[in-house]
Short mmCIF file of C-alpha atoms in Angstrom, two decimals:
data_model
loop_
_atom_site.label_atom_id
_atom_site.label_comp_id
_atom_site.label_asym_id
_atom_site.label_seq_id
_atom_site.Cartn_x
_atom_site.Cartn_y
_atom_site.Cartn_z
CA MET A 1 1.48 12.63 -5.43
CA GLU A 2 -1.56 12.90 -7.66
CA LYS A 3 -1.62 14.98 -10.83
CA VAL A 4 -4.78 15.41 -12.90
CA VAL A 5 -3.27 15.86 -16.35
CA PHE A 6 -6.60 16.19 -18.13
CA LEU A 7 -10.27 16.25 -17.18
CA GLU A 8 -12.98 17.32 -19.62
CA LYS A 9 -16.44 16.20 -20.59
CA THR A 10 -18.97 16.74 -23.32
CA ASP A 11 -22.39 15.25 -24.02
CA GLY A 12 -22.09 11.52 -23.36
CA LEU A 13 -18.32 11.41 -22.79
CA GLU A 14 -15.90 12.14 -19.95
CA VAL A 15 -12.13 11.84 -20.38
CA CYS A 16 -9.71 11.87 -17.45
CA GLN A 17 -5.94 11.36 -17.37
CA VAL A 18 -4.35 11.01 -13.95
CA ILE A 19 -0.81 10.29 -12.75
CA ARG A 20 -0.46 8.88 -9.24
CA ASP A 21 2.64 8.01 -7.26
CA TYR A 22 1.26 6.78 -3.96
CA GLU A 23 -0.50 3.67 -2.69
CA TYR A 24 -3.83 4.39 -4.34
CA SER A 25 -6.74 1.98 -4.40
CA MET A 26 -10.17 2.90 -5.72
CA VAL A 27 -12.43 3.41 -2.73
CA ALA A 28 -15.53 4.22 -4.75
CA ARG A 29 -17.93 1.37 -5.37
CA HIS A 30 -17.42 1.15 -9.10
CA PHE A 31 -20.66 0.07 -10.68
CA HIS A 32 -22.18 2.42 -13.26
CA ASP A 33 -24.37 2.49 -16.37
CA THR A 34 -21.76 3.86 -18.77
CA TYR A 35 -19.25 2.02 -20.92
CA GLU A 36 -15.65 2.41 -19.75
CA LEU A 37 -12.34 2.36 -21.60
CA TYR A 38 -9.20 2.31 -19.46
CA TYR A 39 -5.74 2.68 -21.00
CA LEU A 40 -2.61 2.31 -18.88
CA LEU A 41 0.18 4.52 -20.24
CA GLU A 42 2.72 3.66 -17.53
CA GLY A 43 2.98 1.38 -14.53
CA GLN A 44 1.07 -1.72 -13.39
CA ARG A 45 -2.30 -2.17 -11.69
CA TYR A 46 -4.41 -4.93 -10.26
CA TYR A 47 -7.81 -4.85 -11.97
CA PHE A 48 -10.72 -6.73 -10.40
CA ILE A 49 -13.58 -7.46 -12.84
CA ASP A 50 -16.76 -9.26 -11.74
CA ARG A 51 -15.02 -12.12 -9.91
CA GLN A 52 -11.39 -12.23 -11.03
CA THR A 53 -8.31 -10.04 -10.53
CA TYR A 54 -5.90 -9.39 -13.43
CA LEU A 55 -2.48 -7.79 -13.60
CA VAL A 56 -2.75 -4.92 -16.11
CA LYS A 57 0.47 -3.47 -17.52
CA ALA A 58 1.47 -0.43 -19.60
CA GLY A 59 -0.07 -0.69 -23.05
CA ASP A 60 -3.14 -2.63 -21.92
CA VAL A 61 -6.68 -1.56 -22.75
CA VAL A 62 -9.54 -2.56 -20.44
CA MET A 63 -13.09 -2.29 -21.82
CA ILE A 64 -15.88 -2.51 -19.24
CA ARG A 65 -19.57 -2.88 -20.03
CA PRO A 66 -22.28 -1.06 -18.03
CA ASN A 67 -23.00 -2.37 -14.53
CA GLN A 68 -19.92 -4.57 -14.32
CA ILE A 69 -18.28 -4.62 -10.92
CA HIS A 70 -14.68 -3.45 -11.22
CA LYS A 71 -11.90 -1.91 -9.19
CA THR A 72 -8.21 -1.03 -9.60
CA SER A 73 -5.58 -1.24 -6.87
CA MET A 74 -1.82 -1.06 -6.46
CA ALA A 75 0.32 -3.83 -7.93
CA GLU A 76 4.11 -3.91 -7.58
CA THR A 77 4.74 -0.14 -7.57
CA SER A 78 2.51 2.81 -6.80
CA TYR A 79 3.36 4.93 -9.87
CA HIS A 80 0.90 4.75 -12.74
CA ASN A 81 -0.39 6.98 -15.52
CA ARG A 82 -3.77 6.16 -16.99
CA ILE A 83 -6.44 7.57 -19.30
CA LEU A 84 -10.08 6.78 -18.53
CA LEU A 85 -13.08 7.29 -20.81
CA GLN A 86 -16.69 7.07 -19.60
CA ILE A 87 -19.03 6.73 -22.59
CA ASP A 88 -22.81 6.99 -22.63
CA LYS A 89 -24.58 4.61 -25.00
CA LYS A 90 -27.36 7.01 -25.98
CA ALA A 91 -24.89 9.68 -27.05
CA MET A 92 -22.57 7.41 -29.06
CA ASP A 93 -24.86 4.72 -30.49
CA PRO A 94 -26.45 6.71 -33.36
CA PHE A 95 -23.04 7.92 -34.55
CA LEU A 96 -21.48 4.45 -34.49
CA LYS A 97 -24.46 2.91 -36.26
CA ALA A 98 -24.29 5.61 -38.92
CA CYS A 99 -20.64 4.59 -39.42
CA GLY A 100 -21.70 0.95 -39.85
CA MET A 101 -20.13 -0.18 -36.57
CA GLY A 102 -23.31 -1.53 -34.93
CA GLY A 103 -23.31 0.64 -31.82
CA MET A 104 -21.73 0.24 -28.39
CA GLU A 105 -23.10 -3.28 -27.91
CA ALA A 106 -21.18 -4.45 -30.97
CA VAL A 107 -17.96 -2.70 -29.92
CA TYR A 108 -18.22 -4.10 -26.39
CA ALA A 109 -19.30 -7.55 -27.54
CA GLN A 110 -17.87 -9.35 -24.52
CA ASP A 111 -18.61 -8.85 -20.84
CA ALA A 112 -15.09 -7.60 -20.27
CA MET A 113 -12.28 -7.24 -22.75
CA ILE A 114 -8.63 -6.72 -21.85
CA LEU A 115 -6.26 -6.22 -24.75
CA SER A 116 -2.49 -6.12 -24.54
CA ILE A 117 -1.40 -3.68 -27.25
CA PRO A 118 1.89 -4.61 -28.99
CA GLU A 119 4.52 -1.97 -28.36
CA LYS A 120 4.74 -1.03 -32.05
CA ASP A 121 1.00 -0.26 -32.15
CA ARG A 122 0.79 1.77 -28.95
CA PRO A 123 1.66 5.15 -30.57
CA ASP A 124 -1.44 4.84 -32.81
CA ILE A 125 -3.75 4.13 -29.85
CA GLU A 126 -2.18 6.84 -27.70
CA ASN A 127 -2.29 9.39 -30.52
CA LEU A 128 -6.05 8.86 -30.93
CA LEU A 129 -6.58 9.27 -27.19
CA PHE A 130 -4.54 12.48 -27.17
CA GLN A 131 -6.46 13.78 -30.20
CA ILE A 132 -9.73 13.23 -28.31
CA GLN A 133 -8.25 15.20 -25.41
CA ARG A 134 -7.17 17.99 -27.78
CA GLU A 135 -10.64 18.26 -29.32
CA LEU A 136 -12.20 18.54 -25.86
CA LYS A 137 -9.64 21.07 -24.65
CA GLU A 138 -9.63 23.41 -27.66
CA ARG A 139 -13.38 23.10 -28.40
CA GLN A 140 -13.15 24.43 -31.91
CA ARG A 141 -16.19 24.59 -34.17
CA GLN A 142 -18.01 21.23 -34.35
CA TYR A 143 -15.63 19.74 -31.78
CA GLU A 144 -18.36 17.31 -30.67
CA VAL A 145 -18.26 15.69 -34.12
CA GLY A 146 -14.46 15.64 -34.00
CA VAL A 147 -14.55 13.82 -30.65
CA LYS A 148 -16.97 11.20 -31.94
CA LEU A 149 -14.94 10.71 -35.12
CA LYS A 150 -11.75 10.08 -33.13
CA LEU A 151 -13.55 7.79 -30.69
CA ALA A 152 -15.06 5.80 -33.57
CA GLU A 153 -11.58 5.54 -35.12
CA LEU A 154 -10.20 4.31 -31.80
CA PHE A 155 -12.91 1.63 -31.60
CA LEU A 156 -12.27 0.64 -35.22
CA THR A 157 -8.53 0.32 -34.57
CA LEU A 158 -9.19 -1.90 -31.54
CA LEU A 159 -11.76 -4.03 -33.38
CA ARG A 160 -9.47 -4.54 -36.37
CA SER A 161 -6.54 -5.44 -34.18
CA GLN A 162 -8.31 -7.86 -31.83
CA LYS A 163 -7.17 -10.94 -33.77
CA SER A 164 -3.51 -9.97 -33.44
CA MET A 165 -3.71 -8.57 -29.91
CA PRO A 166 -3.39 -11.13 -27.12
CA PHE A 167 -6.22 -11.19 -24.59
CA LEU A 168 -5.17 -11.18 -20.99
CA GLY A 169 -5.89 -14.76 -20.03
CA GLU A 170 -4.94 -17.38 -17.49
CA ASN A 171 -1.35 -16.20 -17.13
CA GLN A 172 -2.46 -12.63 -16.29
CA LYS A 173 -4.82 -13.68 -13.51
CA VAL A 174 -3.53 -12.74 -10.08
CA GLU A 175 -3.22 -15.95 -8.12
CA THR A 176 -2.10 -14.80 -4.68
CA TRP A 177 -3.86 -16.65 -1.89
CA LYS A 178 -5.90 -13.54 -1.00
CA HIS A 179 -7.06 -12.85 -4.56
CA GLN A 180 -7.80 -16.51 -5.21
CA LYS A 181 -9.93 -16.75 -2.06
CA VAL A 182 -11.92 -13.66 -3.06
CA HIS A 183 -12.35 -15.13 -6.54
CA GLU A 184 -13.75 -18.36 -5.05
CA VAL A 185 -16.26 -16.49 -2.91
CA ALA A 186 -17.26 -14.11 -5.73
CA GLU A 187 -17.68 -17.05 -8.13
CA TYR A 188 -19.90 -18.82 -5.63
CA LEU A 189 -22.08 -15.74 -5.09
CA LEU A 190 -22.40 -15.19 -8.83
CA ASN A 191 -23.54 -18.78 -9.35
CA HIS A 192 -25.80 -18.85 -6.27
CA PRO A 193 -27.48 -15.42 -6.08
CA GLU A 194 -30.34 -16.97 -4.09
CA THR A 195 -28.16 -18.08 -1.17
CA LYS A 196 -29.23 -16.93 2.28
CA GLU A 197 -25.90 -17.84 3.88
CA SER A 198 -24.57 -15.31 6.37
CA LEU A 199 -21.03 -13.95 6.30
CA GLU A 200 -20.10 -16.41 9.04
CA GLU A 201 -21.55 -19.34 7.07
CA LEU A 202 -19.73 -18.27 3.90
CA ALA A 203 -16.48 -17.96 5.85
CA LYS A 204 -16.89 -21.52 7.13
CA ARG A 205 -17.65 -22.76 3.61
CA PHE A 206 -14.34 -21.32 2.37
CA TYR A 207 -12.28 -22.21 5.47
CA VAL A 208 -11.39 -18.69 6.60
CA SER A 209 -12.40 -16.55 9.56
CA LYS A 210 -15.33 -14.19 9.29
CA SER A 211 -13.18 -11.12 9.98
CA TYR A 212 -10.51 -12.13 7.45
CA LEU A 213 -13.04 -12.78 4.69
CA SER A 214 -14.74 -9.47 5.39
CA ARG A 215 -11.43 -7.59 5.20
CA ILE A 216 -9.93 -9.14 2.07
CA PHE A 217 -13.20 -9.10 0.15
CA ARG A 218 -13.56 -5.36 0.66
CA GLU A 219 -9.87 -4.75 -0.12
CA VAL A 220 -10.11 -6.51 -3.47
CA THR A 221 -13.64 -5.60 -4.62
CA SER A 222 -14.44 -2.40 -2.63
CA PHE A 223 -17.76 -4.03 -1.66
CA THR A 224 -18.78 -5.85 1.47
CA VAL A 225 -19.77 -9.48 0.90
CA ASN A 226 -23.42 -8.58 1.44
CA GLU A 227 -23.28 -5.64 -0.97
CA TYR A 228 -21.66 -7.82 -3.63
CA LYS A 229 -24.30 -10.51 -3.10
CA ASN A 230 -27.12 -7.98 -3.40
CA ILE A 231 -25.71 -6.41 -6.56
CA ASN A 232 -25.61 -9.79 -8.27
CA ARG A 233 -29.10 -10.61 -7.07
CA ILE A 234 -30.36 -7.33 -8.52
CA LYS A 235 -28.60 -7.96 -11.83
CA LYS A 236 -30.19 -11.40 -11.98
CA SER A 237 -33.59 -9.98 -11.08
CA GLN A 238 -33.26 -7.42 -13.89
CA GLN A 239 -32.81 -10.29 -16.35
CA LEU A 240 -35.87 -12.08 -14.96
CA LEU A 241 -37.98 -8.92 -15.02
CA SER A 242 -37.11 -8.32 -18.67
CA HIS A 243 -37.12 -11.88 -20.00
CA SER A 244 -39.47 -14.00 -17.89
CA SER A 245 -43.10 -14.14 -16.85
CA TYR A 246 -42.34 -14.48 -13.14
CA SER A 247 -44.14 -11.96 -10.95
CA VAL A 248 -42.13 -9.49 -8.88
CA THR A 249 -43.02 -11.46 -5.75
CA GLU A 250 -41.85 -14.72 -7.33
CA ILE A 251 -38.56 -13.14 -8.41
CA SER A 252 -38.01 -11.85 -4.90
CA GLU A 253 -38.51 -15.36 -3.52
CA LEU A 254 -36.39 -17.04 -6.21
CA LEU A 255 -33.45 -14.80 -5.34
CA GLY A 256 -33.69 -15.36 -1.61
CA PHE A 257 -34.78 -11.93 -0.43
CA GLU A 258 -36.23 -11.91 3.07
CA ASN A 259 -39.37 -10.05 1.99
CA MET A 260 -40.76 -7.79 -0.74
CA THR A 261 -40.01 -4.60 1.15
CA TYR A 262 -36.32 -5.46 1.43
CA TYR A 263 -36.16 -6.56 -2.22
CA GLU A 264 -37.73 -3.31 -3.44
CA ARG A 265 -35.41 -1.23 -1.24
CA VAL A 266 -32.28 -3.00 -2.49
CA PHE A 267 -33.47 -2.93 -6.10
CA LYS A 268 -34.12 0.81 -5.97
CA LYS A 269 -30.71 1.42 -4.36
CA TYR A 270 -28.83 -0.17 -7.25
CA ALA A 271 -31.23 0.26 -10.19
CA GLY A 272 -32.59 3.68 -9.28
CA MET A 273 -36.23 2.61 -9.62
CA THR A 274 -38.71 0.02 -8.41
CA PRO A 275 -38.83 -3.49 -9.95
CA LEU A 276 -42.28 -2.76 -11.46
CA LYS A 277 -41.06 0.41 -13.13
CA TYR A 278 -37.99 -1.41 -14.44
CA ARG A 279 -40.20 -4.10 -15.97
CA LYS A 280 -42.44 -1.50 -17.63
CA ILE A 281 -39.58 0.29 -19.37
CA THR A 282 -37.63 -2.81 -20.42
CA VAL A 283 -40.27 -5.29 -21.57
#
């Protein structure tokens, strides 16, 4: 069973609340240029972020920065009820800065933030989320301002409470053999984006069969090993294009691409433009 409780959008914001009671696992390759806020009202979920899988429980908030690899999948039971916000930086930044909050970069100061909200504080967080939904549903005069005010208040509540809210840490990491093996491979690919090792060579490095590695990596991350490797190479190349004097050809070679044509094709697939254009608009 899947029930879409709420789905509305306005300029720079989409809010979706969904209840599911079946073995659901995100099949979409989740990698986007918006900021994400995920709140789990009920249930439990596995949440893969970058290289590690966490067990997220009711009352947890997950804050994802743009272009972070992430995926949710079933944990102990299939039932879960979650609210998801997709937030565009350009739409929200001026408002937050006018409020003295420093913009989305300041709110999402870490690469990934998972907060476990104390039970006594959950009604405040949930009430703000429901008020945002109400503003979007009723669309009264100046509702766009109302939405931004409630979202800014939600961010302020989370920022103020961070010191008292426990971060999901070592004890929330999922340490099954499968998840640990995927973590090891993902960690290696993140630290060695230039590697030219094939799937078979990577499987040998981590003492598993090629078919098994291929299967579990896609189950946990939603990406093939090669796709995951390319995404991280493109993210690294974006940093080099913006903050180094290396030529595009040199960057392609540094990151182990077979040739310039392949590099440009992969870069455009994930960045939506050529490396040269990316450098022009970011330097």
